Amino acid sequence: MMNLSTTIAGVTFPSCFMNAAGALCVTQDELESLGRSGAGAIVTKSMTIEARQGNPEPRYYGFLGGSINSMGLPNLGYKAYAELIPHLKRFGKPVIASVAGLVEDDFPTIAEFINAAGPDLIEVNLSCPNIPGKPQIGYDPEASERLLKRVRPKVTVPMGVKLPPYFDPAHHQVMGAVLGRCGVDFLSLINSVGNGLVVDPERETVVIKPKGGFGGLGGRIIKPVALANVRAFYKFFEGKMPIIGTGGIVEGIDAFEHVLCGASAVQIGTVLVEEGLDVFGRLEAELSAVLMRKGYQSIQECRGRLNEL
Ligand code: SIN
């Protein structure tokens, strides 16, 4: 197997594949299983101040083209993750703490406390679409800037931001400028495509309970949206911003596409939930085969090298 190690903001990952925040990473058991798996990092579920049960079930539904979820940030609460982090670091791979919040004040509080627990990186989630009445912060550039400028001084490890997808170049420009001003060290692109609606025509119903069936879309169907966002931010930062690509990676070749667009690592959400931890070995073998067939020695060699016509 080819060496698929990578570096994000100065931190080395033994493999470029890791779980996306949210996928099999809520409980201590799940996080330790990620530690023992082929994943190149352990990413925690986005944490809030209080432990949360999340939204009512059913709140995840997988279908042929992907998934829809409205989990509602079920998590153990930030203090529990702070306690777990030193143990998780023993698995010898980077630990990424995903920080969320229900109000702006939560973010600096959680960031400061979790930073002290010593994760290798922190990912600030500005893009949860599933809390009723709370819009995605990442769609409000002023709120995003205010929040990131409060979090930045609390964080001494590399600080990244998990963004929602944008659908217009004007929005990539505005958010790119905000991120540039806030001292962001890396980007995770993208969170689910928020507030989609999947319908079961036979039963004539929605497929998840929260928010009248609206939820975040993931999996195969969102790949072009994810690739566009990776590419747009890669170009905005002229290749100098490390990017973790997320969205629509089902096979190794999908990860290769993310790398071509500018990703230095990739996260796996829907297919990890559907297939379990063995997905990492499969994807590593498949990406290795693609690179070998094309004569590349590493992902660094082809990162961002997408040809335009
Ligand atoms: C959720 O827990 O509802 C998903 C979180 C997210 O998409 O950021």
PDB file of C-alpha atoms and ligand atoms in Angstrom:
ATOM      1  CA  MET A   1       0.000   0.000   0.000  1.00  0.00           C
ATOM      2  CA  MET A   2       1.184   3.485  -0.847  1.00  0.00           C
ATOM      3  CA  ASN A   3       2.111   5.939   1.886  1.00  0.00           C
ATOM      4  CA  LEU A   4      -1.013   8.104   2.236  1.00  0.00           C
ATOM      5  CA  SER A   5       0.248  10.234   5.102  1.00  0.00           C
ATOM      6  CA  THR A   6      -0.412  13.947   5.004  1.00  0.00           C
ATOM      7  CA  THR A   7       0.133  17.161   6.914  1.00  0.00           C
ATOM      8  CA  ILE A   8      -2.443  19.725   7.990  1.00  0.00           C
ATOM      9  CA  ALA A   9      -1.219  22.958   9.567  1.00  0.00           C
ATOM     10  CA  GLY A  10       2.045  21.305  10.601  1.00  0.00           C
ATOM     11  CA  VAL A  11       0.385  18.203  12.113  1.00  0.00           C
ATOM     12  CA  THR A  12       1.224  14.863  10.499  1.00  0.00           C
ATOM     13  CA  PHE A  13      -1.538  12.322   9.868  1.00  0.00           C
ATOM     14  CA  PRO A  14      -0.598   8.652   9.219  1.00  0.00           C
ATOM     15  CA  SER A  15      -3.416   8.446   6.638  1.00  0.00           C
ATOM     16  CA  CYS A  16      -5.351  11.120   4.757  1.00  0.00           C
ATOM     17  CA  PHE A  17      -8.675   9.387   5.586  1.00  0.00           C
ATOM     18  CA  MET A  18     -10.527  10.150   8.810  1.00  0.00           C
ATOM     19  CA  ASN A  19     -14.084  10.251  10.085  1.00  0.00           C
ATOM     20  CA  ALA A  20     -16.176  13.346   9.555  1.00  0.00           C
ATOM     21  CA  ALA A  21     -17.335  14.951  12.785  1.00  0.00           C
ATOM     22  CA  GLY A  22     -20.620  13.293  13.652  1.00  0.00           C
ATOM     23  CA  ALA A  23     -19.915   9.896  12.119  1.00  0.00           C
ATOM     24  CA  LEU A  24     -19.390   7.198  14.800  1.00  0.00           C
ATOM     25  CA  CYS A  25     -17.652   9.600  17.191  1.00  0.00           C
ATOM     26  CA  VAL A  26     -20.053  10.515  20.003  1.00  0.00           C
ATOM     27  CA  THR A  27     -19.239   8.024  22.758  1.00  0.00           C
ATOM     28  CA  GLN A  28     -15.993   6.904  24.389  1.00  0.00           C
ATOM     29  CA  ASP A  29     -16.424   3.466  22.774  1.00  0.00           C
ATOM     30  CA  GLU A  30     -16.884   4.943  19.328  1.00  0.00           C
ATOM     31  CA  LEU A  31     -13.894   7.262  19.705  1.00  0.00           C
ATOM     32  CA  GLU A  32     -11.667   4.428  20.931  1.00  0.00           C
ATOM     33  CA  SER A  33     -12.816   2.260  18.039  1.00  0.00           C
ATOM     34  CA  LEU A  34     -11.729   5.025  15.666  1.00  0.00           C
ATOM     35  CA  GLY A  35      -8.402   4.984  17.489  1.00  0.00           C
ATOM     36  CA  ARG A  36      -7.984   1.261  16.797  1.00  0.00           C
ATOM     37  CA  SER A  37      -9.229   1.560  13.191  1.00  0.00           C
ATOM     38  CA  GLY A  38      -7.405   2.506  10.013  1.00  0.00           C
ATOM     39  CA  ALA A  39      -8.566   6.123  10.354  1.00  0.00           C
ATOM     40  CA  GLY A  40      -5.766   8.687  10.120  1.00  0.00           C
ATOM     41  CA  ALA A  41      -7.214  10.749  12.971  1.00  0.00           C
ATOM     42  CA  ILE A  42      -9.915  10.741  15.619  1.00  0.00           C
ATOM     43  CA  VAL A  43     -12.443  13.525  15.104  1.00  0.00           C
ATOM     44  CA  THR A  44     -14.923  14.064  17.925  1.00  0.00           C
ATOM     45  CA  LYS A  45     -18.594  14.796  17.592  1.00  0.00           C
ATOM     46  CA  SER A  46     -19.243  18.550  17.755  1.00  0.00           C
ATOM     47  CA  MET A  47     -19.479  19.358  21.435  1.00  0.00           C
ATOM     48  CA  THR A  48     -21.768  21.752  23.246  1.00  0.00           C
ATOM     49  CA  ILE A  49     -21.707  23.058  26.826  1.00  0.00           C
ATOM     50  CA  GLU A  50     -24.311  20.606  28.116  1.00  0.00           C
ATOM     51  CA  ALA A  51     -24.605  16.960  27.162  1.00  0.00           C
ATOM     52  CA  ARG A  52     -27.423  16.573  24.625  1.00  0.00           C
ATOM     53  CA  GLN A  53     -29.726  13.731  23.612  1.00  0.00           C
ATOM     54  CA  GLY A  54     -30.274  15.428  20.266  1.00  0.00           C
ATOM     55  CA  ASN A  55     -33.423  15.540  18.142  1.00  0.00           C
ATOM     56  CA  PRO A  56     -36.220  12.936  18.229  1.00  0.00           C
ATOM     57  CA  GLU A  57     -35.821   9.770  16.129  1.00  0.00           C
ATOM     58  CA  PRO A  58     -35.858   8.794  13.336  1.00  0.00           C
ATOM     59  CA  ARG A  59     -33.166  11.385  12.656  1.00  0.00           C
ATOM     60  CA  TYR A  60     -30.881   9.641  10.128  1.00  0.00           C
ATOM     61  CA  TYR A  61     -31.940   7.950   6.899  1.00  0.00           C
ATOM     62  CA  GLY A  62     -29.675   6.341   4.338  1.00  0.00           C
ATOM     63  CA  PHE A  63     -30.762   5.919   0.723  1.00  0.00           C
ATOM     64  CA  LEU A  64     -29.132   4.965  -2.558  1.00  0.00           C
ATOM     65  CA  GLY A  65     -27.663   8.397  -3.293  1.00  0.00           C
ATOM     66  CA  GLY A  66     -26.611   9.346   0.217  1.00  0.00           C
ATOM     67  CA  SER A  67     -28.170  10.276   3.521  1.00  0.00           C
ATOM     68  CA  ILE A  68     -30.262  12.858   5.301  1.00  0.00           C
ATOM     69  CA  ASN A  69     -29.799  13.639   8.983  1.00  0.00           C
ATOM     70  CA  SER A  70     -31.112  15.908  11.643  1.00  0.00           C
ATOM     71  CA  MET A  71     -29.250  14.628  14.663  1.00  0.00           C
ATOM     72  CA  GLY A  72     -29.432  17.851  16.669  1.00  0.00           C
ATOM     73  CA  LEU A  73     -25.910  17.673  18.100  1.00  0.00           C
ATOM     74  CA  PRO A  74     -26.224  14.668  20.428  1.00  0.00           C
ATOM     75  CA  ASN A  75     -22.970  14.711  22.412  1.00  0.00           C
ATOM     76  CA  LEU A  76     -21.490  14.124  25.850  1.00  0.00           C
ATOM     77  CA  GLY A  77     -20.823  17.788  26.620  1.00  0.00           C
ATOM     78  CA  TYR A  78     -17.418  19.467  26.369  1.00  0.00           C
ATOM     79  CA  LYS A  79     -16.126  18.497  29.796  1.00  0.00           C
ATOM     80  CA  ALA A  80     -16.516  14.788  29.024  1.00  0.00           C
ATOM     81  CA  TYR A  81     -14.568  15.172  25.769  1.00  0.00           C
ATOM     82  CA  ALA A  82     -11.867  17.160  27.568  1.00  0.00           C
ATOM     83  CA  GLU A  83     -11.440  14.195  29.922  1.00  0.00           C
ATOM     84  CA  LEU A  84     -11.285  11.717  27.043  1.00  0.00           C
ATOM     85  CA  ILE A  85      -8.752  13.541  24.884  1.00  0.00           C
ATOM     86  CA  PRO A  86      -5.594  12.552  26.815  1.00  0.00           C
ATOM     87  CA  HIS A  87      -6.651   8.880  26.526  1.00  0.00           C
ATOM     88  CA  LEU A  88      -7.465   9.206  22.832  1.00  0.00           C
ATOM     89  CA  LYS A  89      -4.037  10.653  22.132  1.00  0.00           C
ATOM     90  CA  ARG A  90      -2.497   7.330  23.158  1.00  0.00           C
ATOM     91  CA  PHE A  91      -3.635   5.825  19.859  1.00  0.00           C
ATOM     92  CA  GLY A  92      -0.786   7.706  18.203  1.00  0.00           C
ATOM     93  CA  LYS A  93      -2.800   9.669  15.664  1.00  0.00           C
ATOM     94  CA  PRO A  94      -4.050  13.255  15.726  1.00  0.00           C
ATOM     95  CA  VAL A  95      -7.160  14.061  17.726  1.00  0.00           C
ATOM     96  CA  ILE A  96      -9.394  16.779  16.314  1.00  0.00           C
ATOM     97  CA  ALA A  97     -11.877  18.334  18.728  1.00  0.00           C
ATOM     98  CA  SER A  98     -14.989  19.636  17.000  1.00  0.00           C
ATOM     99  CA  VAL A  99     -16.422  22.635  18.824  1.00  0.00           C
ATOM    100  CA  ALA A 100     -20.021  23.793  18.433  1.00  0.00           C
ATOM    101  CA  GLY A 101     -22.351  25.828  20.594  1.00  0.00           C
ATOM    102  CA  LEU A 102     -25.936  26.937  20.850  1.00  0.00           C
ATOM    103  CA  VAL A 103     -25.075  30.616  21.324  1.00  0.00           C
ATOM    104  CA  GLU A 104     -21.993  32.604  20.407  1.00  0.00           C
ATOM    105  CA  ASP A 105     -20.681  32.780  23.990  1.00  0.00           C
ATOM    106  CA  ASP A 106     -20.458  28.965  24.111  1.00  0.00           C
ATOM    107  CA  PHE A 107     -17.756  28.811  21.452  1.00  0.00           C
ATOM    108  CA  PRO A 108     -14.903  30.657  23.237  1.00  0.00           C
ATOM    109  CA  THR A 109     -15.771  28.915  26.514  1.00  0.00           C
ATOM    110  CA  ILE A 110     -15.610  25.451  24.977  1.00  0.00           C
ATOM    111  CA  ALA A 111     -12.605  26.275  22.792  1.00  0.00           C
ATOM    112  CA  GLU A 112     -10.521  27.475  25.752  1.00  0.00           C
ATOM    113  CA  PHE A 113     -11.351  24.472  27.923  1.00  0.00           C
ATOM    114  CA  ILE A 114     -10.903  21.855  25.218  1.00  0.00           C
ATOM    115  CA  ASN A 115      -7.687  23.486  24.005  1.00  0.00           C
ATOM    116  CA  ALA A 116      -6.261  22.939  27.491  1.00  0.00           C
ATOM    117  CA  ALA A 117      -6.997  19.202  27.158  1.00  0.00           C
ATOM    118  CA  GLY A 118      -4.428  19.059  24.357  1.00  0.00           C
ATOM    119  CA  PRO A 119      -6.138  17.987  21.125  1.00  0.00           C
ATOM    120  CA  ASP A 120      -3.848  18.194  18.094  1.00  0.00           C
ATOM    121  CA  LEU A 121      -6.250  20.449  16.228  1.00  0.00           C
ATOM    122  CA  ILE A 122      -9.575  22.160  16.844  1.00  0.00           C
ATOM    123  CA  GLU A 123     -12.338  22.349  14.236  1.00  0.00           C
ATOM    124  CA  VAL A 124     -14.905  25.085  14.886  1.00  0.00           C
ATOM    125  CA  ASN A 125     -18.262  24.006  13.518  1.00  0.00           C
ATOM    126  CA  LEU A 126     -20.049  27.012  12.018  1.00  0.00           C
ATOM    127  CA  SER A 127     -22.408  24.894   9.989  1.00  0.00           C
ATOM    128  CA  CYS A 128     -24.855  22.726  11.919  1.00  0.00           C
ATOM    129  CA  PRO A 129     -28.172  22.989  10.045  1.00  0.00           C
ATOM    130  CA  ASN A 130     -30.268  20.993  12.493  1.00  0.00           C
ATOM    131  CA  ILE A 131     -31.021  23.032  15.599  1.00  0.00           C
ATOM    132  CA  PRO A 132     -34.583  24.323  15.223  1.00  0.00           C
ATOM    133  CA  GLY A 133     -34.602  28.126  15.203  1.00  0.00           C
ATOM    134  CA  LYS A 134     -30.804  28.458  14.887  1.00  0.00           C
ATOM    135  CA  PRO A 135     -29.495  29.341  11.454  1.00  0.00           C
ATOM    136  CA  GLN A 136     -26.103  28.121  10.290  1.00  0.00           C
ATOM    137  CA  ILE A 137     -23.573  30.686  11.535  1.00  0.00           C
ATOM    138  CA  GLY A 138     -21.445  30.191   8.438  1.00  0.00           C
ATOM    139  CA  TYR A 139     -24.159  31.794   6.329  1.00  0.00           C
ATOM    140  CA  ASP A 140     -23.737  35.031   8.325  1.00  0.00           C
ATOM    141  CA  PRO A 141     -20.271  36.455   7.573  1.00  0.00           C
ATOM    142  CA  GLU A 142     -20.435  39.139  10.290  1.00  0.00           C
ATOM    143  CA  ALA A 143     -21.451  36.647  12.974  1.00  0.00           C
ATOM    144  CA  SER A 144     -18.763  34.232  11.753  1.00  0.00           C
ATOM    145  CA  GLU A 145     -16.069  36.909  11.975  1.00  0.00           C
ATOM    146  CA  ARG A 146     -17.165  38.076  15.411  1.00  0.00           C
ATOM    147  CA  LEU A 147     -17.203  34.510  16.721  1.00  0.00           C
ATOM    148  CA  LEU A 148     -13.875  33.453  15.194  1.00  0.00           C
ATOM    149  CA  LYS A 149     -12.162  36.565  16.532  1.00  0.00           C
ATOM    150  CA  ARG A 150     -13.332  35.606  20.017  1.00  0.00           C
ATOM    151  CA  VAL A 151     -12.271  31.968  19.656  1.00  0.00           C
ATOM    152  CA  ARG A 152      -8.880  32.540  18.010  1.00  0.00           C
ATOM    153  CA  PRO A 153      -7.081  33.911  21.114  1.00  0.00           C
ATOM    154  CA  LYS A 154      -8.300  30.947  23.194  1.00  0.00           C
ATOM    155  CA  VAL A 155      -6.740  28.343  20.917  1.00  0.00           C
ATOM    156  CA  THR A 156      -3.045  27.478  20.807  1.00  0.00           C
ATOM    157  CA  VAL A 157      -3.292  24.409  18.542  1.00  0.00           C
ATOM    158  CA  PRO A 158      -4.150  24.761  14.826  1.00  0.00           C
ATOM    159  CA  MET A 159      -7.681  26.126  14.531  1.00  0.00           C
ATOM    160  CA  GLY A 160      -9.837  25.138  11.579  1.00  0.00           C
ATOM    161  CA  VAL A 161     -13.375  25.944  10.562  1.00  0.00           C
ATOM    162  CA  LYS A 162     -16.054  23.548   9.313  1.00  0.00           C
ATOM    163  CA  LEU A 163     -18.129  25.450   6.805  1.00  0.00           C
ATOM    164  CA  PRO A 164     -21.448  24.881   5.141  1.00  0.00           C
ATOM    165  CA  PRO A 165     -21.508  24.701   1.340  1.00  0.00           C
ATOM    166  CA  TYR A 166     -21.734  27.979  -0.539  1.00  0.00           C
ATOM    167  CA  PHE A 167     -23.405  28.165  -3.910  1.00  0.00           C
ATOM    168  CA  ASP A 168     -22.195  31.475  -5.284  1.00  0.00           C
ATOM    169  CA  PRO A 169     -18.679  32.766  -5.928  1.00  0.00           C
ATOM    170  CA  ALA A 170     -19.597  36.014  -4.160  1.00  0.00           C
ATOM    171  CA  HIS A 171     -20.094  34.008  -0.962  1.00  0.00           C
ATOM    172  CA  HIS A 172     -16.755  32.218  -1.367  1.00  0.00           C
ATOM    173  CA  GLN A 173     -15.078  35.612  -1.695  1.00  0.00           C
ATOM    174  CA  VAL A 174     -16.795  37.137   1.344  1.00  0.00           C
ATOM    175  CA  MET A 175     -16.147  34.115   3.568  1.00  0.00           C
ATOM    176  CA  GLY A 176     -12.598  33.716   2.268  1.00  0.00           C
ATOM    177  CA  ALA A 177     -11.861  37.292   3.302  1.00  0.00           C
ATOM    178  CA  VAL A 178     -13.398  36.709   6.752  1.00  0.00           C
ATOM    179  CA  LEU A 179     -11.322  33.549   7.297  1.00  0.00           C
ATOM    180  CA  GLY A 180      -8.189  35.362   6.175  1.00  0.00           C
ATOM    181  CA  ARG A 181      -8.790  38.095   8.758  1.00  0.00           C
ATOM    182  CA  CYS A 182      -9.478  35.613  11.575  1.00  0.00           C
ATOM    183  CA  GLY A 183      -6.235  33.638  11.530  1.00  0.00           C
ATOM    184  CA  VAL A 184      -7.802  30.351  10.511  1.00  0.00           C
ATOM    185  CA  ASP A 185      -5.222  27.563  10.029  1.00  0.00           C
ATOM    186  CA  PHE A 186      -7.244  25.039   8.019  1.00  0.00           C
ATOM    187  CA  LEU A 187     -10.698  24.433   6.558  1.00  0.00           C
ATOM    188  CA  SER A 188     -13.016  21.421   6.642  1.00  0.00           C
ATOM    189  CA  LEU A 189     -15.294  21.570   3.609  1.00  0.00           C
ATOM    190  CA  ILE A 190     -18.204  20.851   3.616  1.00  0.00           C
ATOM    191  CA  ASN A 191     -20.779  20.093   6.265  1.00  0.00           C
ATOM    192  CA  SER A 192     -23.991  18.527   5.025  1.00  0.00           C
ATOM    193  CA  VAL A 193     -26.064  20.381   2.437  1.00  0.00           C
ATOM    194  CA  GLY A 194     -28.539  21.805   4.897  1.00  0.00           C
ATOM    195  CA  ASN A 195     -32.294  21.586   4.873  1.00  0.00           C
ATOM    196  CA  GLY A 196     -32.871  19.144   2.087  1.00  0.00           C
ATOM    197  CA  LEU A 197     -36.031  17.057   2.014  1.00  0.00           C
ATOM    198  CA  VAL A 198     -36.237  13.343   1.208  1.00  0.00           C
ATOM    199  CA  VAL A 199     -39.680  11.902   0.508  1.00  0.00           C
ATOM    200  CA  ASP A 200     -40.937   8.329   0.640  1.00  0.00           C
ATOM    201  CA  PRO A 201     -43.561   8.374  -2.124  1.00  0.00           C
ATOM    202  CA  GLU A 202     -45.054   4.983  -1.236  1.00  0.00           C
ATOM    203  CA  ARG A 203     -45.725   5.870   2.372  1.00  0.00           C
ATOM    204  CA  GLU A 204     -46.300   9.503   1.349  1.00  0.00           C
ATOM    205  CA  THR A 205     -44.150  10.690   4.237  1.00  0.00           C
ATOM    206  CA  VAL A 206     -40.960  12.411   5.114  1.00  0.00           C
ATOM    207  CA  VAL A 207     -38.198  10.048   6.278  1.00  0.00           C
ATOM    208  CA  ILE A 208     -36.897  11.782   9.409  1.00  0.00           C
ATOM    209  CA  LYS A 209     -38.888  13.279  12.251  1.00  0.00           C
ATOM    210  CA  PRO A 210     -37.244  16.608  13.213  1.00  0.00           C
ATOM    211  CA  LYS A 211     -38.084  19.881  11.469  1.00  0.00           C
ATOM    212  CA  GLY A 212     -40.887  18.422   9.367  1.00  0.00           C
ATOM    213  CA  GLY A 213     -38.439  16.108   7.603  1.00  0.00           C
ATOM    214  CA  PHE A 214     -35.878  18.753   6.606  1.00  0.00           C
ATOM    215  CA  GLY A 215     -32.266  17.765   7.217  1.00  0.00           C
ATOM    216  CA  GLY A 216     -28.664  17.854   6.077  1.00  0.00           C
ATOM    217  CA  LEU A 217     -27.816  15.866   2.961  1.00  0.00           C
ATOM    218  CA  GLY A 218     -24.624  13.838   2.744  1.00  0.00           C
ATOM    219  CA  GLY A 219     -23.077  11.104   0.663  1.00  0.00           C
ATOM    220  CA  ARG A 220     -22.773  10.499  -3.062  1.00  0.00           C
ATOM    221  CA  ILE A 221     -25.246  13.154  -4.191  1.00  0.00           C
ATOM    222  CA  ILE A 222     -23.322  16.050  -2.606  1.00  0.00           C
ATOM    223  CA  LYS A 223     -19.915  15.338  -4.134  1.00  0.00           C
ATOM    224  CA  PRO A 224     -20.033  18.051  -6.814  1.00  0.00           C
ATOM    225  CA  VAL A 225     -21.036  20.640  -4.212  1.00  0.00           C
ATOM    226  CA  ALA A 226     -18.192  19.548  -1.934  1.00  0.00           C
ATOM    227  CA  LEU A 227     -15.640  19.571  -4.752  1.00  0.00           C
ATOM    228  CA  ALA A 228     -16.733  23.051  -5.820  1.00  0.00           C
ATOM    229  CA  ASN A 229     -16.223  24.394  -2.310  1.00  0.00           C
ATOM    230  CA  VAL A 230     -12.822  22.717  -1.902  1.00  0.00           C
ATOM    231  CA  ARG A 231     -11.760  24.130  -5.254  1.00  0.00           C
ATOM    232  CA  ALA A 232     -13.126  27.640  -4.655  1.00  0.00           C
ATOM    233  CA  PHE A 233     -11.368  28.028  -1.286  1.00  0.00           C
ATOM    234  CA  TYR A 234      -8.183  26.370  -2.572  1.00  0.00           C
ATOM    235  CA  LYS A 235      -8.036  29.009  -5.276  1.00  0.00           C
ATOM    236  CA  PHE A 236      -9.039  31.876  -2.991  1.00  0.00           C
ATOM    237  CA  PHE A 237      -6.074  31.070  -0.711  1.00  0.00           C
ATOM    238  CA  GLU A 238      -3.783  30.267  -3.664  1.00  0.00           C
ATOM    239  CA  GLY A 239      -3.118  26.775  -2.371  1.00  0.00           C
ATOM    240  CA  LYS A 240      -1.749  27.999   0.962  1.00  0.00           C
ATOM    241  CA  MET A 241      -4.727  27.044   3.151  1.00  0.00           C
ATOM    242  CA  PRO A 242      -4.801  23.371   4.198  1.00  0.00           C
ATOM    243  CA  ILE A 243      -8.183  21.887   3.330  1.00  0.00           C
ATOM    244  CA  ILE A 244      -9.860  18.722   4.576  1.00  0.00           C
ATOM    245  CA  GLY A 245     -12.359  17.684   1.913  1.00  0.00           C
ATOM    246  CA  THR A 246     -15.633  16.122   3.022  1.00  0.00           C
ATOM    247  CA  GLY A 247     -18.632  15.149   0.971  1.00  0.00           C
ATOM    248  CA  GLY A 248     -19.508  12.320  -1.342  1.00  0.00           C
ATOM    249  CA  ILE A 249     -16.493  10.099  -0.841  1.00  0.00           C
ATOM    250  CA  VAL A 250     -17.761   6.594  -1.549  1.00  0.00           C
ATOM    251  CA  GLU A 251     -14.746   5.129  -3.347  1.00  0.00           C
ATOM    252  CA  GLY A 252     -11.024   5.890  -3.478  1.00  0.00           C
ATOM    253  CA  ILE A 253     -11.418   7.754  -6.746  1.00  0.00           C
ATOM    254  CA  ASP A 254     -13.728  10.256  -5.013  1.00  0.00           C
ATOM    255  CA  ALA A 255     -10.940  11.054  -2.553  1.00  0.00           C
ATOM    256  CA  PHE A 256      -8.585  11.477  -5.517  1.00  0.00           C
ATOM    257  CA  GLU A 257     -11.007  14.049  -6.962  1.00  0.00           C
ATOM    258  CA  HIS A 258     -11.014  15.947  -3.657  1.00  0.00           C
ATOM    259  CA  VAL A 259      -7.199  15.974  -3.688  1.00  0.00           C
ATOM    260  CA  LEU A 260      -7.122  17.195  -7.300  1.00  0.00           C
ATOM    261  CA  CYS A 261      -9.422  20.054  -6.264  1.00  0.00           C
ATOM    262  CA  GLY A 262      -7.067  20.990  -3.423  1.00  0.00           C
ATOM    263  CA  ALA A 263      -7.756  18.810  -0.378  1.00  0.00           C
ATOM    264  CA  SER A 264      -4.806  17.604   1.735  1.00  0.00           C
ATOM    265  CA  ALA A 265      -6.942  15.098   3.644  1.00  0.00           C
ATOM    266  CA  VAL A 266     -10.516  13.829   3.507  1.00  0.00           C
ATOM    267  CA  GLN A 267     -13.264  12.975   5.952  1.00  0.00           C
ATOM    268  CA  ILE A 268     -15.844  10.223   5.588  1.00  0.00           C
ATOM    269  CA  GLY A 269     -19.389  10.641   6.883  1.00  0.00           C
ATOM    270  CA  THR A 270     -22.277   8.762   5.259  1.00  0.00           C
ATOM    271  CA  VAL A 271     -20.255   5.810   3.992  1.00  0.00           C
ATOM    272  CA  LEU A 272     -18.591   5.357   7.383  1.00  0.00           C
ATOM    273  CA  VAL A 273     -22.006   5.201   9.023  1.00  0.00           C
ATOM    274  CA  GLU A 274     -23.292   2.793   6.356  1.00  0.00           C
ATOM    275  CA  GLU A 275     -20.238   0.536   6.095  1.00  0.00           C
ATOM    276  CA  GLY A 276     -18.472   0.782   9.447  1.00  0.00           C
ATOM    277  CA  LEU A 277     -14.804   1.131  10.306  1.00  0.00           C
ATOM    278  CA  ASP A 278     -13.575  -1.277   7.615  1.00  0.00           C
ATOM    279  CA  VAL A 279     -14.266   1.510   5.137  1.00  0.00           C
ATOM    280  CA  PHE A 280     -10.877   3.051   5.927  1.00  0.00           C
ATOM    281  CA  GLY A 281      -8.908   0.026   4.727  1.00  0.00           C
ATOM    282  CA  ARG A 282     -11.029  -0.201   1.584  1.00  0.00           C
ATOM    283  CA  LEU A 283     -10.639   3.486   0.721  1.00  0.00           C
ATOM    284  CA  GLU A 284      -6.890   3.420   1.369  1.00  0.00           C
ATOM    285  CA  ALA A 285      -6.460   0.436  -0.935  1.00  0.00           C
ATOM    286  CA  GLU A 286      -8.611   2.048  -3.622  1.00  0.00           C
ATOM    287  CA  LEU A 287      -6.865   5.432  -3.478  1.00  0.00           C
ATOM    288  CA  SER A 288      -3.455   3.729  -3.511  1.00  0.00           C
ATOM    289  CA  ALA A 289      -4.479   1.833  -6.641  1.00  0.00           C
ATOM    290  CA  VAL A 290      -5.629   5.044  -8.354  1.00  0.00           C
ATOM    291  CA  LEU A 291      -2.377   6.848  -7.520  1.00  0.00           C
ATOM    292  CA  MET A 292      -0.293   3.903  -8.646  1.00  0.00           C
ATOM    293  CA  ARG A 293      -2.171   3.541 -11.929  1.00  0.00           C
ATOM    294  CA  LYS A 294      -1.529   7.228 -12.615  1.00  0.00           C
ATOM    295  CA  GLY A 295       2.125   7.105 -11.611  1.00  0.00           C
ATOM    296  CA  TYR A 296       1.846   9.351  -8.563  1.00  0.00           C
ATOM    297  CA  GLN A 297       4.038   8.648  -5.528  1.00  0.00           C
ATOM    298  CA  SER A 298       1.928  10.602  -3.022  1.00  0.00           C
ATOM    299  CA  ILE A 299      -1.187  12.744  -2.695  1.00  0.00           C
ATOM    300  CA  GLN A 300       1.034  15.812  -2.272  1.00  0.00           C
ATOM    301  CA  GLU A 301       2.160  15.338  -5.848  1.00  0.00           C
ATOM    302  CA  CYS A 302      -1.335  15.867  -7.273  1.00  0.00           C
ATOM    303  CA  ARG A 303      -2.936  18.154  -4.701  1.00  0.00           C
ATOM    304  CA  GLY A 304      -4.727  21.019  -6.418  1.00  0.00           C
ATOM    305  CA  ARG A 305      -3.506  19.955  -9.871  1.00  0.00           C
ATOM    306  CA  LEU A 306      -6.928  19.945 -11.470  1.00  0.00           C
ATOM    307  CA  ASN A 307      -6.754  20.944 -15.135  1.00  0.00           C
ATOM    308  CA  GLU A 308      -9.108  23.572 -16.437  1.00  0.00           C
ATOM    309  CA  LEU A 309     -10.203  23.600 -20.050  1.00  0.00           C
TER     310      LEU A 309
HETATM  311  C1  SIN B   1     -26.226  17.316  13.912  1.00  0.00           C
HETATM  312  O1  SIN B   1     -25.835  16.825  14.983  1.00  0.00           O
HETATM  313  O2  SIN B   1     -27.389  17.703  13.748  1.00  0.00           O
HETATM  314  C2  SIN B   1     -25.270  17.487  12.774  1.00  0.00           C
HETATM  315  C3  SIN B   1     -24.260  18.490  13.133  1.00  0.00           C
HETATM  316  C4  SIN B   1     -23.753  19.206  11.964  1.00  0.00           C
HETATM  317  O3  SIN B   1     -24.174  18.957  10.831  1.00  0.00           O
HETATM  318  O4  SIN B   1     -22.891  20.070  12.148  1.00  0.00           O
END
